[in-house]
Amino acid sequence: MDTVFYTLQDFLLHSKSVTYVLMGLGLLLYVFWWWFLTDKDEKKRLF
Amino acid sequence: MSQESTASTAPRKSLFTPFNVVAGVIVLVGLVITFLRFTKGIGAVTNLDDNNPWGIWISFDLLCGVALAAGGYTTSAACYLFGLKRYHSAVRPAILTAFLGYALVVFALHYDVGRPWRLTYPIFLSQGTTSLLFEVGLCVFLYLTVLFIEWLPAACEWLRLDKLRKVLVKLTLVLTIFGVVLSTLHQSSLGALYLIAPSKVHPLWYSPYLALFFFVSSMFAGMSMVLFEGTLAHRNFHELMDETHLEEAPGVVTGFAKACSVVMCGYLIMKMFGLALENKWHYLATGYGVLFLVELIGFVALPAYLYAIGARERNRTLIRFTAVWTVLGIVFNRFNVSLVAFNWQLPSADRYFPSWMEIAISLFVVTVGVLAYRFICTRMPIFYEHPDYKESH
């Protein structure tokens, strides 16, 4: 939180790293969210 | 449906119902303030000044009005573009809500601009093609026309204008595509408008992705508004609904709840990216941070979860409650961006708070919308298929 950034490179490295981690977590969250949302739905028979 | 026969046998209702009396008082007060606004000028009825040239008429009537009218493009896209025909009965009420919503946005704008008689100048006389406001104005002008044409078949069925109706129905797909394109453009541009004021909007709400936030939030705002409006319609116009409408209604409610939940989850993640990319986490520990978290957790994460629970359990009461909560959340968000977090660095004496007359005009505009909605629903085939045109829907 209180990190001091001396260069733009430092700032972008930090903020983009955090964003990439969040992206991964977001994708995982989305998959679990979809399961949670649809697991009680009637399953479509595909055969 | 046999509304005419039931109307002739039913006893005449008194005009002085509580709804009519309250609506009448609001309209009367609104007309008096309208007279004052157009005879004595905008300064006589508002608390606007050079620091705060945009007030509640922009925040509520325009930003909230446009977002909440997004149900038109989402519902018609779901039905006609994605082929989800089970939502067909929801299209006409959604288009009507959107049409009235946009019409009232333009109506309310007449109060807010200095010279309302020049409202059409940017479209026909002096195009400011480098301005986002021009793009918003052009899109709203075009989309209002599209919505009017999309709504016209209902009026044609009422007035028995068969030939015109036939031509208009053939345009449905083109109009839907046009509507989605225009909505994508101006819903996002309304957010992008605030990109011009990075020093005025609080960093928690200011983001290079404002346009994206406004567009994505308009999707669940519109769908929630369709659910909310559906709840009110079922309560007040139940006798006007035909079997198809009543049979499809539960599917529409759970389907829209599921869609809202998915979009809100995505919106929440995007808002996190907005914080992360500019490293704004430290602002969360401030007073504005608490407000931001209330908005994000209380009005996005919580309703997304409640929508999911409602869709899983087929709990339509919970979904309808959540729709109202989400609509309030959108109003909260648009107010935060354009009022609360705007000019946040000014001393409190210079901050804007609307005058009672500004609030009264906003109430007046909403009341005019409700009255127009009731007038149209009780006369035109909105909640039922006209018996003469059943095969052609």
Short mmCIF file of C-alpha atoms in Angstrom, two decimals, chain B:
data_model
loop_
_atom_site.label_atom_id
_atom_site.label_comp_id
_atom_site.label_asym_id
_atom_site.label_seq_id
_atom_site.Cartn_x
_atom_site.Cartn_y
_atom_site.Cartn_z
CA MET B 1 -58.66 -10.35 -24.89
CA SER B 2 -61.95 -8.66 -24.36
CA GLN B 3 -61.05 -5.48 -22.55
CA GLU B 4 -63.82 -3.52 -24.23
CA SER B 5 -66.59 -5.87 -23.09
CA THR B 6 -65.27 -6.04 -19.52
CA ALA B 7 -64.86 -2.28 -19.46
CA SER B 8 -68.48 -1.74 -20.43
CA THR B 9 -69.86 -4.07 -17.71
CA ALA B 10 -67.50 -2.99 -14.91
CA PRO B 11 -68.70 -0.22 -12.56
CA ARG B 12 -67.16 3.19 -13.27
CA LYS B 13 -64.13 3.81 -11.07
CA SER B 14 -63.72 7.15 -9.33
CA LEU B 15 -61.07 9.42 -10.81
CA PHE B 16 -59.92 10.40 -7.33
CA THR B 17 -57.86 7.32 -6.51
CA PRO B 18 -54.82 7.84 -4.24
CA PHE B 19 -52.52 7.32 -7.26
CA ASN B 20 -54.37 9.88 -9.38
CA VAL B 21 -54.45 12.46 -6.58
CA VAL B 22 -50.70 12.15 -5.84
CA ALA B 23 -49.85 12.14 -9.57
CA GLY B 24 -52.11 15.16 -10.09
CA VAL B 25 -50.42 17.16 -7.33
CA ILE B 26 -46.93 16.30 -8.67
CA VAL B 27 -47.93 17.28 -12.23
CA LEU B 28 -49.47 20.54 -11.01
CA VAL B 29 -46.37 21.50 -9.00
CA GLY B 30 -44.22 20.44 -11.97
CA LEU B 31 -46.15 22.70 -14.33
CA VAL B 32 -45.77 25.70 -12.01
CA ILE B 33 -41.99 25.12 -11.74
CA THR B 34 -41.82 24.61 -15.51
CA PHE B 35 -43.41 28.03 -15.94
CA LEU B 36 -40.86 29.53 -13.52
CA ARG B 37 -37.95 27.78 -15.27
CA PHE B 38 -38.87 29.09 -18.71
CA THR B 39 -39.86 32.60 -17.65
CA LYS B 40 -37.30 33.41 -14.94
CA GLY B 41 -34.39 31.25 -16.13
CA ILE B 42 -32.49 28.25 -14.84
CA GLY B 43 -30.99 30.17 -11.89
CA ALA B 44 -34.43 30.81 -10.39
CA VAL B 45 -35.19 27.16 -9.82
CA THR B 46 -31.81 25.42 -9.40
CA ASN B 47 -28.73 25.54 -7.18
CA LEU B 48 -26.43 25.22 -10.20
CA ASP B 49 -23.40 27.50 -10.46
CA ASP B 50 -20.11 27.77 -12.36
CA ASN B 51 -18.51 25.07 -10.19
CA ASN B 52 -21.47 22.75 -10.60
CA PRO B 53 -23.06 23.33 -13.99
CA TRP B 54 -24.53 19.81 -14.07
CA GLY B 55 -26.85 18.83 -11.25
CA ILE B 56 -29.52 16.31 -10.45
CA TRP B 57 -31.23 16.76 -13.83
CA ILE B 58 -28.15 15.30 -15.50
CA SER B 59 -27.40 12.74 -12.78
CA PHE B 60 -30.91 11.40 -12.39
CA ASP B 61 -32.95 12.29 -15.47
CA LEU B 62 -30.18 11.69 -17.99
CA LEU B 63 -27.55 9.28 -16.60
CA CYS B 64 -29.98 7.11 -14.61
CA GLY B 65 -32.72 7.48 -17.23
CA VAL B 66 -30.50 6.25 -20.08
CA ALA B 67 -29.00 3.39 -18.01
CA LEU B 68 -32.38 2.18 -16.78
CA ALA B 69 -33.85 2.37 -20.28
CA ALA B 70 -31.24 -0.12 -21.48
CA GLY B 71 -33.75 -2.94 -21.08
CA GLY B 72 -34.94 -2.22 -24.63
CA TYR B 73 -31.73 -3.23 -26.38
CA THR B 74 -30.88 -6.11 -24.02
CA THR B 75 -34.32 -7.73 -24.28
CA SER B 76 -34.72 -7.29 -28.04
CA ALA B 77 -31.14 -8.50 -28.62
CA ALA B 78 -31.81 -11.60 -26.47
CA CYS B 79 -34.98 -12.38 -28.40
CA TYR B 80 -34.17 -11.42 -31.99
CA LEU B 81 -30.37 -11.66 -32.19
CA PHE B 82 -29.61 -14.53 -29.80
CA GLY B 83 -32.80 -16.38 -30.73
CA LEU B 84 -34.12 -16.69 -27.16
CA LYS B 85 -37.75 -16.64 -28.27
CA ARG B 86 -38.93 -17.57 -24.78
CA TYR B 87 -38.40 -13.91 -23.88
CA HIS B 88 -40.63 -12.66 -26.70
CA SER B 89 -43.47 -11.57 -24.40
CA ALA B 90 -41.03 -9.33 -22.50
CA VAL B 91 -39.93 -7.44 -25.62
CA ARG B 92 -42.88 -5.07 -26.03
CA PRO B 93 -43.00 -3.93 -22.39
CA ALA B 94 -39.20 -3.50 -22.47
CA ILE B 95 -39.31 -1.51 -25.73
CA LEU B 96 -42.09 0.68 -24.33
CA THR B 97 -40.14 1.35 -21.11
CA ALA B 98 -37.03 2.18 -23.15
CA PHE B 99 -38.93 4.43 -25.56
CA LEU B 100 -40.59 6.36 -22.73
CA GLY B 101 -37.29 6.45 -20.83
CA TYR B 102 -35.42 8.02 -23.75
CA ALA B 103 -38.30 10.34 -24.62
CA LEU B 104 -38.26 11.62 -21.03
CA VAL B 105 -34.48 12.03 -21.11
CA VAL B 106 -34.88 14.37 -24.08
CA PHE B 107 -37.88 16.05 -22.43
CA ALA B 108 -35.91 16.63 -19.21
CA LEU B 109 -32.93 17.95 -21.19
CA HIS B 110 -35.05 20.90 -22.30
CA TYR B 111 -35.03 22.13 -18.69
CA ASP B 112 -31.28 21.82 -18.36
CA VAL B 113 -29.89 23.42 -21.50
CA GLY B 114 -29.70 27.19 -21.65
CA ARG B 115 -31.49 27.54 -24.96
CA PRO B 116 -33.70 24.47 -25.40
CA TRP B 117 -35.02 25.61 -28.76
CA ARG B 118 -31.51 24.95 -30.08
CA LEU B 119 -31.47 21.32 -28.95
CA THR B 120 -31.41 20.10 -32.55
CA TYR B 121 -28.59 22.43 -33.66
CA PRO B 122 -25.76 19.93 -33.01
CA ILE B 123 -27.51 17.37 -35.22
CA PHE B 124 -28.66 19.51 -38.14
CA LEU B 125 -26.73 22.78 -38.08
CA SER B 126 -23.39 22.64 -36.32
CA GLN B 127 -21.88 19.20 -35.82
CA GLY B 128 -19.10 19.09 -33.25
CA THR B 129 -17.68 15.82 -34.48
CA THR B 130 -14.76 15.82 -32.05
CA SER B 131 -17.03 16.09 -29.02
CA LEU B 132 -18.30 13.15 -26.99
CA LEU B 133 -21.44 15.15 -26.23
CA PHE B 134 -22.14 15.33 -29.97
CA GLU B 135 -21.82 11.55 -30.18
CA VAL B 136 -24.15 11.09 -27.21
CA GLY B 137 -26.64 13.57 -28.68
CA LEU B 138 -26.58 11.95 -32.12
CA CYS B 139 -26.95 8.43 -30.68
CA VAL B 140 -29.80 9.41 -28.38
CA PHE B 141 -31.54 11.18 -31.28
CA LEU B 142 -31.13 8.14 -33.56
CA TYR B 143 -31.93 5.57 -30.86
CA LEU B 144 -35.07 7.42 -29.79
CA THR B 145 -36.18 7.26 -33.44
CA VAL B 146 -35.34 3.53 -33.55
CA LEU B 147 -37.31 2.90 -30.35
CA PHE B 148 -40.24 4.88 -31.67
CA ILE B 149 -40.32 2.73 -34.82
CA GLU B 150 -39.91 -0.44 -32.73
CA TRP B 151 -42.85 0.61 -30.55
CA LEU B 152 -45.04 1.73 -33.50
CA PRO B 153 -46.41 -1.76 -34.42
CA ALA B 154 -48.31 -1.82 -31.10
CA ALA B 155 -49.83 1.58 -31.92
CA CYS B 156 -50.62 0.40 -35.47
CA GLU B 157 -52.45 -2.65 -34.10
CA TRP B 158 -54.44 -0.34 -31.83
CA LEU B 159 -55.26 2.03 -34.70
CA ARG B 160 -55.69 -0.80 -37.26
CA LEU B 161 -53.03 0.56 -39.60
CA ASP B 162 -52.33 -2.83 -41.16
CA LYS B 163 -50.16 -1.76 -44.08
CA LEU B 164 -47.84 0.42 -42.03
CA ARG B 165 -47.57 -2.30 -39.38
CA LYS B 166 -46.59 -4.87 -42.00
CA VAL B 167 -43.71 -2.68 -43.21
CA LEU B 168 -42.54 -1.91 -39.65
CA VAL B 169 -42.55 -5.55 -38.54
CA LYS B 170 -40.24 -6.40 -41.47
CA LEU B 171 -37.71 -3.89 -40.08
CA THR B 172 -37.51 -5.58 -36.65
CA LEU B 173 -34.15 -7.31 -37.12
CA VAL B 174 -32.45 -4.28 -38.69
CA LEU B 175 -33.80 -2.01 -35.95
CA THR B 176 -32.61 -4.40 -33.24
CA ILE B 177 -29.07 -4.44 -34.67
CA PHE B 178 -29.16 -0.66 -35.04
CA GLY B 179 -30.40 -0.35 -31.44
CA VAL B 180 -27.60 -2.51 -30.04
CA VAL B 181 -24.94 -0.58 -31.97
CA LEU B 182 -26.30 2.83 -30.92
CA SER B 183 -26.71 1.75 -27.29
CA THR B 184 -23.15 0.42 -27.16
CA LEU B 185 -21.96 3.78 -28.44
CA HIS B 186 -23.85 6.20 -26.23
CA GLN B 187 -24.07 4.15 -23.00
CA SER B 188 -20.28 4.03 -22.98
CA SER B 189 -19.88 7.63 -24.12
CA LEU B 190 -21.90 8.85 -21.14
CA GLY B 191 -19.17 7.40 -18.93
CA ALA B 192 -16.44 8.68 -21.24
CA LEU B 193 -17.81 12.22 -20.79
CA TYR B 194 -16.27 12.27 -17.32
CA LEU B 195 -12.81 11.45 -18.69
CA ILE B 196 -12.48 15.15 -19.46
CA ALA B 197 -12.39 15.94 -15.73
CA PRO B 198 -9.66 13.77 -14.15
CA SER B 199 -8.96 16.39 -11.50
CA LYS B 200 -12.62 16.78 -10.53
CA VAL B 201 -13.80 13.17 -10.23
CA HIS B 202 -12.53 11.30 -7.17
CA PRO B 203 -9.78 8.80 -8.15
CA LEU B 204 -11.85 5.85 -6.95
CA TRP B 205 -14.54 6.64 -9.53
CA TYR B 206 -12.30 8.15 -12.19
CA SER B 207 -10.86 5.48 -14.44
CA PRO B 208 -9.73 5.24 -18.07
CA TYR B 209 -12.28 2.41 -18.21
CA LEU B 210 -15.27 4.60 -17.22
CA ALA B 211 -16.80 4.07 -20.65
CA LEU B 212 -16.61 0.31 -20.21
CA PHE B 213 -18.02 0.51 -16.68
CA PHE B 214 -21.00 2.56 -17.85
CA PHE B 215 -21.72 0.23 -20.76
CA VAL B 216 -21.46 -3.02 -18.79
CA SER B 217 -23.49 -1.64 -15.88
CA SER B 218 -26.19 -0.49 -18.31
CA MET B 219 -26.79 -4.13 -19.26
CA PHE B 220 -27.78 -5.30 -15.79
CA ALA B 221 -29.45 -1.93 -15.08
CA GLY B 222 -31.73 -2.41 -18.09
CA MET B 223 -32.54 -6.03 -17.29
CA SER B 224 -33.22 -5.19 -13.64
CA MET B 225 -35.50 -2.39 -14.75
CA VAL B 226 -37.41 -4.84 -16.98
CA LEU B 227 -37.83 -7.12 -13.93
CA PHE B 228 -38.89 -4.22 -11.72
CA GLU B 229 -41.32 -2.86 -14.30
CA GLY B 230 -42.64 -6.43 -14.80
CA THR B 231 -43.35 -6.69 -11.06
CA LEU B 232 -45.32 -3.45 -11.09
CA ALA B 233 -47.14 -4.48 -14.29
CA HIS B 234 -48.14 -7.86 -12.82
CA ARG B 235 -49.55 -6.06 -9.81
CA ASN B 236 -51.47 -3.38 -11.73
CA PHE B 237 -52.19 -4.77 -15.20
CA HIS B 238 -52.55 -8.47 -14.45
CA GLU B 239 -55.98 -8.63 -16.10
CA LEU B 240 -54.51 -7.29 -19.36
CA MET B 241 -51.97 -10.12 -19.71
CA ASP B 242 -52.72 -13.06 -21.96
CA GLU B 243 -51.84 -16.70 -21.29
CA THR B 244 -48.58 -16.61 -23.24
CA HIS B 245 -47.36 -13.60 -21.26
CA LEU B 246 -48.26 -15.22 -17.93
CA GLU B 247 -46.70 -18.56 -18.93
CA GLU B 248 -43.44 -16.97 -20.10
CA ALA B 249 -43.11 -14.58 -17.13
CA PRO B 250 -41.41 -17.01 -14.67
CA GLY B 251 -38.86 -18.00 -17.35
CA VAL B 252 -38.15 -14.34 -18.12
CA VAL B 253 -37.60 -13.61 -14.41
CA THR B 254 -35.16 -16.47 -13.78
CA GLY B 255 -33.42 -16.04 -17.15
CA PHE B 256 -32.84 -12.34 -16.61
CA ALA B 257 -31.70 -12.96 -13.02
CA LYS B 258 -29.10 -15.40 -14.29
CA ALA B 259 -27.92 -12.95 -16.97
CA CYS B 260 -27.75 -10.10 -14.44
CA SER B 261 -25.75 -12.24 -12.03
CA VAL B 262 -23.18 -13.16 -14.72
CA VAL B 263 -22.80 -9.58 -15.97
CA MET B 264 -22.57 -8.16 -12.43
CA CYS B 265 -19.86 -10.68 -11.56
CA GLY B 266 -17.91 -9.52 -14.62
CA TYR B 267 -18.50 -5.87 -13.72
CA LEU B 268 -17.17 -6.48 -10.21
CA ILE B 269 -13.99 -8.04 -11.57
CA MET B 270 -13.55 -5.15 -14.03
CA LYS B 271 -13.89 -2.60 -11.22
CA MET B 272 -11.12 -4.47 -9.38
CA PHE B 273 -8.92 -4.18 -12.48
CA GLY B 274 -9.67 -0.44 -12.52
CA LEU B 275 -8.29 -0.15 -8.98
CA ALA B 276 -5.34 -2.42 -9.59
CA LEU B 277 -4.10 -0.89 -12.84
CA GLU B 278 -3.73 2.53 -11.25
CA ASN B 279 -2.80 1.25 -7.83
CA LYS B 280 -5.58 3.07 -6.04
CA TRP B 281 -6.02 0.67 -3.13
CA HIS B 282 -4.92 3.20 -0.50
CA TYR B 283 -7.99 5.36 -1.22
CA LEU B 284 -10.19 2.55 0.13
CA ALA B 285 -9.11 3.45 3.66
CA THR B 286 -10.68 6.94 3.35
CA GLY B 287 -14.29 8.14 3.76
CA TYR B 288 -14.81 8.02 0.00
CA GLY B 289 -13.36 4.51 0.09
CA VAL B 290 -16.14 3.41 2.44
CA LEU B 291 -18.70 4.90 0.03
CA PHE B 292 -17.00 3.10 -2.88
CA LEU B 293 -17.06 -0.21 -1.00
CA VAL B 294 -20.72 0.26 -0.07
CA GLU B 295 -21.45 0.75 -3.78
CA LEU B 296 -19.34 -2.19 -4.89
CA ILE B 297 -20.18 -4.71 -2.19
CA GLY B 298 -23.67 -3.57 -1.22
CA PHE B 299 -25.01 -2.73 -4.67
CA VAL B 300 -23.01 -5.02 -7.00
CA ALA B 301 -21.59 -8.08 -5.19
CA LEU B 302 -24.62 -8.60 -2.93
CA PRO B 303 -27.28 -8.34 -5.69
CA ALA B 304 -25.13 -10.55 -7.98
CA TYR B 305 -25.17 -13.19 -5.23
CA LEU B 306 -28.89 -12.71 -4.51
CA TYR B 307 -29.70 -12.99 -8.23
CA ALA B 308 -27.69 -16.24 -8.33
CA ILE B 309 -29.52 -17.64 -5.28
CA GLY B 310 -32.87 -16.54 -6.75
CA ALA B 311 -32.10 -18.19 -10.12
CA ARG B 312 -30.88 -21.41 -8.46
CA GLU B 313 -33.85 -21.72 -6.11
CA ARG B 314 -36.39 -20.34 -8.63
CA ASN B 315 -37.23 -17.79 -5.92
CA ARG B 316 -38.97 -15.08 -7.93
CA THR B 317 -39.77 -12.91 -4.90
CA LEU B 318 -36.07 -12.71 -4.07
CA ILE B 319 -35.25 -11.90 -7.71
CA ARG B 320 -37.82 -9.10 -7.81
CA PHE B 321 -36.49 -7.64 -4.56
CA THR B 322 -32.96 -7.84 -5.97
CA ALA B 323 -34.07 -6.06 -9.14
CA VAL B 324 -35.27 -3.08 -7.08
CA TRP B 325 -31.99 -3.17 -5.11
CA THR B 326 -29.97 -3.20 -8.34
CA VAL B 327 -31.94 -0.28 -9.80
CA LEU B 328 -31.19 1.69 -6.60
CA GLY B 329 -27.54 0.65 -6.95
CA ILE B 330 -27.34 2.06 -10.47
CA VAL B 331 -28.87 5.33 -9.29
CA PHE B 332 -26.30 5.33 -6.44
CA ASN B 333 -23.43 4.73 -8.88
CA ARG B 334 -24.45 7.42 -11.35
CA PHE B 335 -25.00 9.91 -8.50
CA ASN B 336 -21.57 9.03 -7.10
CA VAL B 337 -19.78 9.60 -10.41
CA SER B 338 -21.60 12.80 -11.35
CA LEU B 339 -22.39 14.43 -7.99
CA VAL B 340 -20.88 12.95 -4.83
CA ALA B 341 -17.39 12.20 -6.16
CA PHE B 342 -17.49 15.17 -8.55
CA ASN B 343 -15.75 18.31 -7.31
CA TRP B 344 -14.80 16.31 -4.22
CA GLN B 345 -11.91 18.65 -3.42
CA LEU B 346 -14.10 21.76 -3.13
CA PRO B 347 -14.93 23.07 0.36
CA SER B 348 -18.34 21.92 1.51
CA ALA B 349 -19.78 25.45 1.13
CA ASP B 350 -19.11 25.26 -2.61
CA ARG B 351 -20.52 21.77 -3.05
CA TYR B 352 -23.80 21.32 -4.88
CA PHE B 353 -27.03 20.15 -3.34
CA PRO B 354 -30.19 20.25 -5.45
CA SER B 355 -32.98 22.70 -4.65
CA TRP B 356 -36.43 21.30 -3.87
CA MET B 357 -37.61 22.55 -7.26
CA GLU B 358 -34.98 20.50 -9.08
CA ILE B 359 -36.11 17.39 -7.19
CA ALA B 360 -39.76 18.28 -7.93
CA ILE B 361 -39.03 18.52 -11.67
CA SER B 362 -37.32 15.11 -11.61
CA LEU B 363 -40.38 13.67 -9.82
CA PHE B 364 -42.59 15.41 -12.37
CA VAL B 365 -40.68 13.80 -15.25
CA VAL B 366 -40.96 10.32 -13.68
CA THR B 367 -44.70 10.86 -13.04
CA VAL B 368 -45.27 11.92 -16.65
CA GLY B 369 -43.52 8.68 -17.68
CA VAL B 370 -45.67 6.53 -15.41
CA LEU B 371 -48.86 8.21 -16.66
CA ALA B 372 -47.83 7.76 -20.31
CA TYR B 373 -46.94 4.10 -19.59
CA ARG B 374 -50.35 3.51 -18.02
CA PHE B 375 -52.13 5.30 -20.88
CA ILE B 376 -50.40 3.13 -23.49
CA CYS B 377 -50.63 -0.19 -21.61
CA THR B 378 -54.35 0.12 -21.01
CA ARG B 379 -55.04 0.84 -24.69
CA MET B 380 -52.47 -0.95 -26.82
CA PRO B 381 -51.46 -4.61 -27.03
CA ILE B 382 -48.37 -4.48 -24.81
CA PHE B 383 -49.04 -7.39 -22.43
CA TYR B 384 -51.06 -9.48 -24.84
CA GLU B 385 -51.05 -10.39 -28.50
CA HIS B 386 -53.75 -8.65 -30.46
CA PRO B 387 -56.18 -11.40 -31.58
CA ASP B 388 -56.13 -10.11 -35.19
CA TYR B 389 -52.32 -10.32 -35.45
CA LYS B 390 -51.52 -13.47 -33.48
CA GLU B 391 -50.10 -15.36 -36.46
CA SER B 392 -47.84 -12.52 -37.57
CA HIS B 393 -45.81 -12.13 -34.33
#
